CSV table of C-alpha atoms and ligand atoms in Angstrom, one decimal:
chain,number,residue,atom,x,y,z
A,1,MET,CA,0.0,0.0,0.0
A,2,ALA,CA,1.3,3.5,-0.9
A,3,SER,CA,2.3,5.7,2.0
A,4,PRO,CA,0.1,8.7,2.8
A,5,ALA,CA,2.7,11.0,1.3
A,6,SER,CA,3.1,9.2,-2.0
A,7,GLN,CA,-0.6,8.8,-2.3
A,8,PHE,CA,-1.1,12.5,-1.8
A,9,ASN,CA,1.6,13.3,-4.4
A,10,ALA,CA,0.0,10.9,-7.0
A,11,ASP,CA,-3.5,12.2,-6.4
A,12,ALA,CA,-2.5,15.9,-6.3
A,13,THR,CA,-0.5,15.5,-9.5
A,14,ARG,CA,-3.5,13.9,-11.3
A,15,LEU,CA,-6.1,16.4,-10.0
A,16,VAL,CA,-4.2,19.6,-10.6
A,17,ALA,CA,-4.2,18.7,-14.3
A,18,ASP,CA,-7.9,17.8,-14.2
A,19,LEU,CA,-9.5,21.1,-15.3
A,20,GLU,CA,-13.0,19.8,-15.1
A,21,HIS,CA,-12.6,18.9,-11.5
A,22,ARG,CA,-11.1,22.3,-10.7
A,23,GLN,CA,-13.9,24.1,-12.5
A,24,LEU,CA,-16.5,22.0,-10.5
A,25,ILE,CA,-14.9,23.1,-7.2
A,26,ARG,CA,-14.8,26.7,-8.2
A,27,GLN,CA,-18.5,26.6,-9.2
A,28,ALA,CA,-19.4,24.9,-5.9
A,29,LEU,CA,-17.6,27.6,-4.0
A,30,ALA,CA,-18.9,30.5,-6.1
A,31,GLY,CA,-22.1,30.9,-4.1
A,32,TYR,CA,-20.1,30.8,-0.8
A,33,GLU,CA,-17.7,33.5,-2.1
A,34,LYS,CA,-20.5,35.9,-2.9
A,35,THR,CA,-21.6,35.8,0.7
A,36,ARG,CA,-18.1,36.4,2.2
A,37,GLY,CA,-18.3,40.1,1.5
A,38,THR,CA,-21.5,40.4,3.5
A,39,GLN,CA,-19.8,39.4,6.8
A,40,ALA,CA,-18.9,43.0,7.5
A,41,ILE,CA,-22.5,44.1,6.9
A,42,ARG,CA,-24.0,41.6,9.3
A,43,TYR,CA,-21.7,42.4,12.1
A,44,GLN,CA,-21.0,45.8,13.5
A,45,SER,CA,-17.4,44.6,13.6
A,46,TRP,CA,-16.5,41.2,12.2
A,47,GLU,CA,-13.0,41.7,13.6
A,48,SER,CA,-14.3,42.3,17.1
A,49,ALA,CA,-16.5,39.2,16.9
A,50,ARG,CA,-13.4,37.2,15.8
A,51,ASP,CA,-11.4,38.6,18.8
A,52,ARG,CA,-14.2,37.7,21.2
A,53,ALA,CA,-14.6,34.2,19.8
A,54,ALA,CA,-10.9,33.6,19.9
A,55,ALA,CA,-10.7,34.7,23.5
A,56,VAL,CA,-13.7,32.7,24.6
A,57,LYS,CA,-12.4,29.5,23.0
A,58,ALA,CA,-8.9,30.1,24.3
A,59,GLU,CA,-10.2,30.4,27.8
A,60,ALA,CA,-12.3,27.2,27.3
A,61,ILE,CA,-9.2,25.3,26.1
A,62,ARG,CA,-7.0,26.6,28.9
A,63,ASN,CA,-9.5,25.3,31.5
A,64,LEU,CA,-10.7,22.3,29.6
A,65,ASP,CA,-10.3,19.9,32.5
A,66,ARG,CA,-12.7,22.0,34.7
A,67,TYR,CA,-15.2,22.7,32.0
A,68,LEU,CA,-15.4,19.1,30.8
A,69,VAL,CA,-16.2,17.9,34.4
A,70,GLN,CA,-18.8,20.6,34.8
A,71,PHE,CA,-20.4,19.6,31.5
A,72,GLU,CA,-20.4,16.0,32.5
A,73,GLN,CA,-21.9,16.7,36.0
A,74,ASN,CA,-24.7,18.8,34.6
A,75,LEU,CA,-25.6,16.3,31.9
A,76,VAL,CA,-25.5,13.3,34.2
A,77,ALA,CA,-27.7,15.1,36.7
A,78,ARG,CA,-30.5,15.0,34.0
A,79,GLY,CA,-30.1,11.3,33.4
A,80,ALA,CA,-27.5,11.1,30.5
A,81,LYS,CA,-24.5,8.8,30.5
A,82,VAL,CA,-21.1,10.1,29.7
A,83,PHE,CA,-18.2,7.9,28.4
A,84,TRP,CA,-14.7,9.2,28.2
A,85,ALA,CA,-12.9,7.6,25.3
A,86,ASN,CA,-9.1,7.9,25.1
A,87,ASP,CA,-9.0,6.9,21.4
A,88,GLY,CA,-11.1,5.7,18.5
A,89,VAL,CA,-11.0,2.1,19.5
A,90,GLU,CA,-12.6,2.8,22.9
A,91,ALA,CA,-15.2,5.1,21.4
A,92,ARG,CA,-16.1,2.5,18.7
A,93,ASN,CA,-16.3,-0.3,21.2
A,94,TYR,CA,-18.6,1.7,23.4
A,95,VAL,CA,-21.0,2.4,20.6
A,96,LEU,CA,-20.8,-1.2,19.4
A,97,GLY,CA,-21.5,-2.5,22.9
A,98,LEU,CA,-24.6,-0.3,23.1
A,99,ALA,CA,-25.9,-1.4,19.7
A,100,ARG,CA,-25.5,-5.0,20.8
A,101,THR,CA,-27.1,-4.7,24.2
A,102,ARG,CA,-30.0,-2.7,22.7
A,103,GLN,CA,-30.3,-5.4,20.0
A,104,ALA,CA,-30.3,-2.7,17.4
A,105,LYS,CA,-30.8,-3.4,13.7
A,106,THR,CA,-30.9,0.1,12.1
A,107,ILE,CA,-28.8,3.0,13.2
A,108,VAL,CA,-29.5,6.4,11.7
A,109,LYS,CA,-26.8,9.1,11.8
A,110,SER,CA,-26.6,12.8,11.3
A,111,LYS,CA,-23.4,14.5,10.2
A,112,THR,CA,-20.5,13.9,12.6
A,113,MET,CA,-16.9,14.3,11.6
A,114,VAL,CA,-15.9,12.5,14.8
A,115,SER,CA,-17.6,9.4,13.6
A,116,GLU,CA,-15.5,9.7,10.3
A,117,GLU,CA,-12.4,10.2,12.5
A,118,ILE,CA,-13.0,6.9,14.4
A,119,HIS,CA,-14.3,5.0,11.3
A,120,LEU,CA,-17.5,4.1,13.1
A,121,ASN,CA,-19.6,3.2,10.1
A,122,GLU,CA,-17.2,0.5,8.9
A,123,ALA,CA,-17.1,-1.0,12.4
A,124,LEU,CA,-20.9,-1.0,12.8
A,125,GLU,CA,-21.5,-2.4,9.3
A,126,LYS,CA,-18.9,-5.1,9.8
A,127,ALA,CA,-20.7,-6.1,13.0
A,128,GLY,CA,-24.0,-6.5,11.0
A,129,PHE,CA,-25.8,-3.2,11.7
A,130,LYS,CA,-27.5,-1.2,9.0
A,131,VAL,CA,-26.1,2.3,9.2
A,132,VAL,CA,-27.9,5.2,7.4
A,133,GLU,CA,-26.4,8.7,7.0
A,134,SER,CA,-29.3,11.2,7.1
A,135,ASP,CA,-27.5,14.4,6.0
A,136,LEU,CA,-28.1,14.7,2.3
A,137,GLY,CA,-24.5,15.2,1.4
A,138,GLU,CA,-23.4,12.3,3.7
A,139,PHE,CA,-26.2,10.2,2.3
A,140,ILE,CA,-24.9,10.7,-1.2
A,141,VAL,CA,-21.2,9.9,-0.4
A,142,GLN,CA,-22.3,6.9,1.7
A,143,LEU,CA,-24.1,5.5,-1.4
A,144,ARG,CA,-20.9,6.0,-3.4
A,145,HIS,CA,-18.8,4.4,-0.6
A,146,GLU,CA,-16.7,7.5,-0.3
A,147,PRO,CA,-15.6,9.6,2.6
A,148,PRO,CA,-16.9,13.2,2.8
A,149,TYR,CA,-15.1,15.6,0.4
A,150,HIS,CA,-15.3,18.6,2.7
A,151,ILE,CA,-16.1,19.0,6.4
A,152,VAL,CA,-19.2,21.1,5.6
A,153,PHE,CA,-20.1,20.2,2.0
A,154,PRO,CA,-19.5,16.4,1.9
A,155,ALA,CA,-20.7,16.0,-1.8
A,156,MET,CA,-19.5,19.3,-3.3
A,157,HIS,CA,-17.4,17.4,-5.9
A,158,LEU,CA,-20.5,15.9,-7.6
A,159,THR,CA,-22.7,17.3,-10.3
A,160,ARG,CA,-26.5,17.0,-10.3
A,161,GLY,CA,-26.2,14.6,-13.1
A,162,GLN,CA,-23.9,12.3,-11.2
A,163,ILE,CA,-26.3,12.4,-8.2
A,164,SER,CA,-29.2,11.6,-10.4
A,165,ASP,CA,-27.4,8.6,-11.9
A,166,LEU,CA,-26.5,7.4,-8.4
A,167,PHE,CA,-30.1,7.7,-7.2
A,168,HIS,CA,-31.3,5.9,-10.3
A,169,GLU,CA,-28.9,3.1,-9.9
A,170,LYS,CA,-29.1,2.7,-6.1
A,171,LEU,CA,-32.7,3.8,-5.3
A,172,GLY,CA,-34.5,3.2,-8.6
A,173,ALA,CA,-35.4,6.9,-8.9
A,174,GLU,CA,-36.3,8.5,-12.2
A,175,PRO,CA,-33.4,10.5,-13.6
A,176,THR,CA,-33.8,14.3,-13.1
A,177,SER,CA,-31.6,17.4,-12.9
A,178,ASP,CA,-34.1,19.1,-10.5
A,179,PRO,CA,-32.4,19.5,-7.1
A,180,GLU,CA,-35.8,19.5,-5.4
A,181,GLN,CA,-36.7,16.2,-6.9
A,182,LEU,CA,-33.3,14.7,-5.9
A,183,THR,CA,-33.9,15.9,-2.4
A,184,MET,CA,-37.4,14.4,-2.3
A,185,THR,CA,-36.0,11.0,-3.4
A,186,ALA,CA,-33.5,11.1,-0.5
A,187,ARG,CA,-36.2,12.3,1.9
A,188,ARG,CA,-38.6,9.5,1.0
A,189,THR,CA,-35.9,6.9,1.6
A,190,LEU,CA,-34.7,8.4,4.8
A,191,ARG,CA,-38.2,8.9,6.4
A,192,GLN,CA,-38.6,5.1,6.6
A,193,ASP,CA,-35.2,4.7,8.2
A,194,TYR,CA,-35.9,7.3,10.9
A,195,CYS,CA,-39.0,5.4,11.9
A,196,ARG,CA,-37.2,2.1,11.9
A,197,ALA,CA,-34.0,3.2,13.7
A,198,ASP,CA,-33.2,1.9,17.1
A,199,ILE,CA,-30.3,4.2,17.7
A,200,GLY,CA,-29.6,7.8,16.5
A,201,ILE,CA,-26.1,9.0,16.4
A,202,THR,CA,-25.2,12.7,16.1
A,203,GLY,CA,-22.2,14.9,16.6
A,204,ALA,CA,-22.4,18.3,18.3
A,205,ASN,CA,-21.2,21.7,17.3
A,206,PHE,CA,-20.8,23.0,20.8
A,207,ALA,CA,-21.0,21.6,24.3
A,208,VAL,CA,-22.1,24.1,27.0
A,209,ALA,CA,-20.3,23.5,30.3
A,210,GLU,CA,-22.6,25.8,32.3
A,211,THR,CA,-25.8,23.9,31.5
A,212,GLY,CA,-24.5,20.5,30.3
A,213,MET,CA,-26.1,20.8,26.9
A,214,ILE,CA,-25.1,20.1,23.4
A,215,SER,CA,-25.8,22.4,20.6
A,216,ILE,CA,-26.4,21.1,17.0
A,217,THR,CA,-26.8,23.4,14.1
A,218,GLU,CA,-28.0,22.2,10.7
A,219,ASN,CA,-30.1,23.1,7.7
A,220,GLU,CA,-32.1,20.0,6.9
A,221,GLY,CA,-33.8,19.0,10.1
A,222,ASN,CA,-32.2,15.6,9.9
A,223,ALA,CA,-30.2,15.9,13.1
A,224,ARG,CA,-33.4,16.8,15.0
A,225,LEU,CA,-35.1,13.7,13.7
A,226,THR,CA,-32.0,11.5,14.4
A,227,LEU,CA,-31.8,12.6,18.0
A,228,GLY,CA,-35.5,12.7,18.7
A,229,LEU,CA,-37.1,9.6,17.1
A,230,PRO,CA,-35.0,6.5,18.0
A,231,LYS,CA,-35.1,5.3,21.6
A,232,THR,CA,-31.4,5.8,22.1
A,233,HIS,CA,-29.4,8.9,21.3
A,234,VAL,CA,-25.6,8.7,21.1
A,235,VAL,CA,-23.6,11.9,20.8
A,236,LEU,CA,-20.0,11.8,19.6
A,237,LEU,CA,-18.1,14.8,20.8
A,238,GLY,CA,-14.5,15.9,20.5
A,239,ILE,CA,-13.4,17.3,23.9
A,240,GLU,CA,-12.5,20.6,22.2
A,241,LYS,CA,-16.1,21.5,21.5
A,242,ILE,CA,-16.6,23.0,25.0
A,243,VAL,CA,-17.8,26.6,25.4
A,244,PRO,CA,-18.1,27.9,29.0
A,245,LYS,CA,-21.6,29.6,29.0
A,246,LEU,CA,-24.9,29.3,27.3
A,247,ALA,CA,-24.7,33.0,26.3
A,248,ASP,CA,-21.6,32.2,24.3
A,249,LEU,CA,-23.8,30.5,21.7
A,250,SER,CA,-25.2,34.0,20.8
A,251,LEU,CA,-21.8,34.6,19.4
A,252,PHE,CA,-20.9,31.2,18.0
A,253,LEU,CA,-24.1,30.1,16.3
A,254,PRO,CA,-24.3,33.1,13.9
A,255,MET,CA,-20.6,33.0,13.5
A,256,LEU,CA,-20.5,29.4,12.5
A,257,ALA,CA,-23.4,30.0,10.0
A,258,THR,CA,-21.7,33.0,8.5
A,259,ALA,CA,-18.2,31.5,8.2
A,260,GLY,CA,-19.5,28.0,7.2
A,261,THR,CA,-22.2,28.6,4.7
A,262,GLY,CA,-22.6,32.3,4.4
A,263,GLN,CA,-26.0,32.3,6.2
A,264,GLN,CA,-27.1,34.6,9.0
A,265,MET,CA,-28.2,31.5,11.0
A,266,THR,CA,-28.7,27.9,10.0
A,267,GLY,CA,-32.2,26.6,9.6
A,268,TYR,CA,-32.4,24.4,12.7
A,269,ASN,CA,-30.6,24.9,16.0
A,270,SER,CA,-31.2,22.3,18.7
A,271,LEU,CA,-30.1,22.3,22.3
A,272,VAL,CA,-30.2,18.9,24.0
A,273,GLY,CA,-29.6,18.4,27.7
A,274,GLY,CA,-30.6,14.8,28.4
A,275,PRO,CA,-33.0,12.0,27.6
A,276,ARG,CA,-36.8,12.4,27.8
A,277,GLY,CA,-37.7,13.7,31.2
A,278,PRO,CA,-40.7,12.6,33.4
A,279,GLY,CA,-43.9,13.8,31.9
A,280,GLU,CA,-42.4,14.6,28.5
A,281,ILE,CA,-44.1,12.9,25.6
A,282,ASP,CA,-41.2,12.7,23.1
A,283,GLY,CA,-37.5,12.4,22.9
A,284,PRO,CA,-35.1,9.5,23.4
A,285,GLU,CA,-35.4,7.2,26.4
A,286,GLU,CA,-31.6,7.3,26.9
A,287,MET,CA,-28.8,9.6,25.9
A,288,HIS,CA,-25.1,8.7,25.8
A,289,VAL,CA,-22.4,11.2,25.2
A,290,VAL,CA,-19.0,9.9,24.1
A,291,LEU,CA,-16.2,12.4,24.9
A,292,LEU,CA,-13.3,11.7,22.6
A,293,ASP,CA,-9.7,12.6,23.1
A,294,ASN,CA,-7.9,10.7,20.3
A,295,GLY,CA,-4.8,12.9,20.3
A,296,ARG,CA,-6.4,16.1,21.3
A,297,THR,CA,-4.7,16.2,24.7
A,298,ARG,CA,-1.4,15.8,22.8
A,299,LEU,CA,-2.3,19.0,20.9
A,300,LEU,CA,-3.3,20.6,24.2
A,301,ALA,CA,0.1,19.9,25.6
A,302,ASP,CA,1.8,21.8,22.8
A,303,PRO,CA,1.7,25.5,23.8
A,304,GLU,CA,2.7,26.6,20.3
A,305,GLN,CA,-0.2,25.0,18.5
A,306,ARG,CA,-2.9,24.4,21.1
A,307,ASP,CA,-4.9,27.2,19.6
A,308,ALA,CA,-5.8,24.8,16.8
A,309,LEU,CA,-8.3,23.3,19.4
A,310,ARG,CA,-10.3,26.5,19.0
A,311,CYS,CA,-11.5,25.3,15.6
A,312,ILE,CA,-15.3,25.3,15.2
A,313,ARG,CA,-15.1,23.3,12.0
A,314,CYS,CA,-16.7,26.0,9.8
A,315,GLY,CA,-14.7,24.9,6.8
A,316,ALA,CA,-13.9,28.5,5.8
A,317,CYS,CA,-10.1,27.9,5.6
A,318,LEU,CA,-10.7,25.0,3.1
A,319,ASN,CA,-12.8,27.3,0.9
A,320,VAL,CA,-10.1,30.0,0.5
A,321,CYS,CA,-7.1,27.6,0.3
A,322,PRO,CA,-5.5,27.6,-3.2
A,323,ILE,CA,-4.3,24.1,-2.6
A,324,PHE,CA,-7.6,22.7,-1.6
A,325,ARG,CA,-9.2,24.4,-4.5
A,326,ASN,CA,-6.8,22.6,-6.9
A,327,VAL,CA,-6.4,19.2,-5.4
A,328,GLY,CA,-9.8,18.8,-3.7
A,329,GLY,CA,-10.7,17.1,-0.4
A,330,HIS,CA,-10.1,13.4,-1.1
A,331,THR,CA,-6.5,14.0,-1.9
A,332,TYR,CA,-5.7,14.8,1.7
A,333,GLY,CA,-6.6,11.2,2.7
A,334,THR,CA,-7.7,12.6,6.1
A,335,THR,CA,-10.9,13.2,8.0
A,336,TYR,CA,-10.2,16.9,8.3
A,337,GLN,CA,-9.0,18.4,5.0
A,338,GLY,CA,-7.4,21.7,4.0
A,339,PRO,CA,-5.3,23.9,6.2
A,340,ILE,CA,-6.9,22.9,9.6
A,341,GLY,CA,-6.5,19.2,8.6
A,342,SER,CA,-2.9,19.8,7.7
A,343,VAL,CA,-2.3,21.3,11.1
A,344,ILE,CA,-4.1,18.9,13.3
A,345,THR,CA,-3.7,15.5,11.5
A,346,PRO,CA,0.0,15.2,12.4
A,347,HIS,CA,-1.0,15.6,16.0
A,348,LEU,CA,-3.9,13.2,15.8
A,349,ARG,CA,-2.3,10.5,13.6
A,350,GLY,CA,1.5,10.9,13.9
A,351,LEU,CA,3.9,13.5,12.6
A,352,GLN,CA,6.1,11.3,10.5
A,353,SER,CA,3.3,9.8,8.3
A,354,TRP,CA,1.4,13.1,7.9
A,355,GLN,CA,4.1,15.8,7.9
A,356,HIS,CA,3.9,16.0,4.1
A,357,LEU,CA,0.5,17.9,4.6
A,358,SER,CA,2.4,20.9,5.9
A,359,GLN,CA,4.0,21.2,2.5
A,360,ALA,CA,0.5,21.4,0.9
A,361,SER,CA,0.4,25.1,1.4
A,362,SER,CA,1.5,28.2,-0.4
A,363,LEU,CA,1.8,30.0,3.0
A,364,CYS,CA,-0.3,32.8,1.5
A,365,GLY,CA,-2.1,33.2,4.8
A,366,ALA,CA,-5.6,33.3,3.4
A,367,CYS,CA,-6.7,30.6,5.9
A,368,THR,CA,-5.4,32.6,8.9
A,369,GLU,CA,-7.1,35.7,7.6
A,370,THR,CA,-10.5,34.0,7.2
A,371,CYS,CA,-10.5,31.9,10.3
A,372,PRO,CA,-13.3,33.2,12.6
A,373,VAL,CA,-11.5,32.1,15.8
A,374,LYS,CA,-8.2,33.4,14.6
A,375,ILE,CA,-6.1,30.3,14.5
A,376,ASP,CA,-2.7,31.1,13.2
A,377,LEU,CA,-2.9,28.3,10.6
A,378,HIS,CA,-0.1,29.1,8.2
A,379,HIS,CA,2.4,29.6,11.0
A,380,HIS,CA,1.4,26.3,12.4
A,381,LEU,CA,2.1,24.7,9.0
A,382,LEU,CA,5.6,26.2,9.2
A,383,GLN,CA,6.0,24.9,12.7
A,384,ASN,CA,5.0,21.4,11.5
A,385,ARG,CA,7.6,21.6,8.7
A,386,ARG,CA,10.2,22.6,11.3
A,387,ASN,CA,9.2,19.8,13.7
A,388,ALA,CA,9.3,17.2,10.9
A,389,VAL,CA,12.7,18.3,9.8
A,390,ALA,CA,14.0,18.4,13.4
A,391,ALA,CA,12.7,14.9,14.0
A,392,LYS,CA,14.4,13.2,11.1
A,393,ARG,CA,17.4,15.4,10.0
A,394,SER,CA,20.1,13.2,8.7
A,395,VAL,CA,23.8,13.6,9.8
A,396,SER,CA,24.7,15.1,6.4
A,397,GLN,CA,21.8,17.7,6.7
A,398,ARG,CA,22.9,18.6,10.2
A,399,LEU,CA,26.5,19.1,9.1
A,400,ALA,CA,25.3,21.1,6.1
A,401,PHE,CA,23.2,23.5,8.3
A,402,ARG,CA,26.1,23.8,10.8
A,403,ALA,CA,28.5,24.7,8.0
A,404,PHE,CA,26.0,27.2,6.6
A,405,ALA,CA,25.6,28.9,10.0
A,406,PHE,CA,29.3,29.0,10.4
A,407,VAL,CA,29.8,30.7,7.1
A,408,VAL,CA,27.0,33.3,7.3
A,409,ASN,CA,28.0,34.3,10.8
A,410,ARG,CA,31.5,35.4,9.5
A,411,SER,CA,31.4,38.3,7.2
A,412,ALA,CA,34.7,37.8,5.4
A,413,LEU,CA,34.2,34.1,5.0
A,414,PHE,CA,30.6,34.7,3.7
A,415,ARG,CA,32.0,37.1,1.1
A,416,MET,CA,34.7,34.7,0.0
A,417,THR,CA,32.3,31.8,-0.3
A,418,SER,CA,29.7,33.8,-2.2
A,419,GLY,CA,32.4,34.8,-4.7
A,420,ILE,CA,33.5,31.2,-5.2
A,421,LEU,CA,29.9,30.0,-5.7
A,422,LYS,CA,29.2,32.9,-8.1
A,423,ALA,CA,32.3,31.9,-10.2
A,424,LEU,CA,31.0,28.3,-10.2
A,425,GLN,CA,27.5,29.1,-11.2
A,426,PRO,CA,28.0,28.6,-15.0
A,427,LEU,CA,29.0,25.0,-14.2
A,428,GLN,CA,25.8,24.5,-12.2
A,429,ARG,CA,23.8,25.8,-15.2
A,430,ILE,CA,25.3,23.1,-17.4
A,431,PHE,CA,24.1,20.4,-15.1
A,432,ASN,CA,20.9,22.0,-13.8
A,433,SER,CA,17.8,20.1,-14.5
A,434,THR,CA,19.7,16.9,-15.3
A,435,PRO,CA,20.2,13.9,-13.1
A,436,ALA,CA,24.0,14.6,-13.2
A,437,ASP,CA,23.4,17.6,-11.0
A,438,PRO,CA,24.5,16.7,-7.4
A,439,ALA,CA,21.5,18.7,-6.2
A,440,TRP,CA,19.1,16.9,-8.5
A,441,PRO,CA,16.5,15.9,-5.9
A,442,TRP,CA,16.1,19.6,-5.2
A,443,THR,CA,16.7,21.1,-8.7
A,444,LYS,CA,14.5,18.7,-10.6
A,445,SER,CA,11.5,20.8,-9.7
A,446,ARG,CA,13.2,24.2,-9.1
A,447,GLU,CA,15.5,26.6,-10.7
A,448,VAL,CA,18.6,27.7,-8.8
A,449,PRO,CA,18.4,31.5,-8.4
A,450,VAL,CA,20.9,33.4,-10.4
A,451,PHE,CA,23.5,35.4,-8.4
A,452,ALA,CA,22.9,39.2,-8.6
A,453,ARG,CA,25.5,41.0,-10.6
A,454,SER,CA,26.4,43.1,-7.6
A,455,SER,CA,26.0,42.2,-4.0
A,456,PHE,CA,24.1,44.4,-1.6
A,457,ARG,CA,27.4,45.2,0.1
A,458,ASP,CA,29.0,46.4,-3.2
A,459,LEU,CA,25.9,48.5,-4.0
A,460,TRP,CA,26.0,50.0,-0.6
A,461,ARG,CA,29.7,50.8,-0.9
A,462,GLN,CA,29.1,52.4,-4.4
A,463,ARG,CA,26.3,54.5,-3.1
A,464,ASN,CA,28.3,55.9,-0.2
A,465,SER,CA,31.5,56.4,-2.1
B,501,SF4,S1,-9.5,26.4,11.4
B,501,SF4,FE1,-10.8,28.2,11.5
B,501,SF4,S2,-11.5,28.5,9.4
B,501,SF4,FE2,-10.7,26.4,9.5
B,501,SF4,S3,-12.4,25.1,9.9
B,501,SF4,FE3,-11.5,25.7,11.9
B,501,SF4,S4,-12.6,27.5,12.6
B,501,SF4,FE4,-13.0,27.3,10.4
């Protein structure tokens, strides 16, 4: 099997040359781009909102241990069960155990990236359960046996025609290019599954410590049906989703909608604080919340990059990233794509296998500029590059860098070496771009810069003479 890095290179090389694919992504993001300019209109000061959101999330992350316990206590007091999962295996086993003991047959899910992260669908299906994704985009990619393409728009890489063909083949629907008809086809299929489902699994956008509630924001109403109709509701929650107070949602809900989809507010916003209470006529009989670490505390322990835990998964950094827009979401081979995925995946899945993602950036800074919670994304990519190099620098590289430092710190030696290299440059040009060049691994995709005719030092001297 190809390594993640070589798979990334192969897929990226193929897709950057695929003009049709690139055009599709541009079209899919065109509507989103139109709304970006309206952010300033909706907020008296978008910048102040970003500052406030960054500060609230930073405080939540700094006191995560306290807020998580507060969240748990409040939730348990209303009859919910909380399970702390160190990793994906523990989280999967907990859900599998529940499904077995409840003798479940059908499990309906609303969109949850944590479930993608722990590969829950595969585990449940392997154990014989029927798993149905209820978010329209997720439903489509599930029928195609594909992972989501984007953390907010899972099926953005598909045309209406492709979706129509898919529904015709898998669901026997009449071919159509009408989005409403396509949606109705999915809706008819899904309604039956909601009614049959024994367990509903959702994610959560925020977890409120003060009240012990989860907040789910969506546009289709599917999450509300998923959490409300089946007898058992399971919530998969990354531990970084904590916000301290209920009032914080007045900032984060419109902010997530604005940055994520360009809306003022999403269509449905649910707050859930436990299973059906005494005297209540609907809602699940039991509620389980799985709090997942899976590498997040490793990131928390890194003072340089822990601000990445502020992420509210709005997807805005993917939408503006020139690399994402050219290579697409599947190329990353990760649950979280784009700049935020490139920053956190090495922490969640190991630096050595995933450090190549930090190279998937032009360092233009568009991601940092757009991030509503002010995560310093492009600097974190640089730090990942530095960490990866430091972790596996060879003896020859170490010697080369020491020699370089020795030379540039000595003015006369630097001048002499530059003079020698400049004199040798014509030779380099003969070999350049051929495997005979000793620096071929570097020069095969780059041109060595030509020495300036006069050095800065000479120019300065001439100017002052
Ligand atoms: S890093 Fe920022 S822009 Fe990217 S998904 Fe997270 S919150 Fe949104």
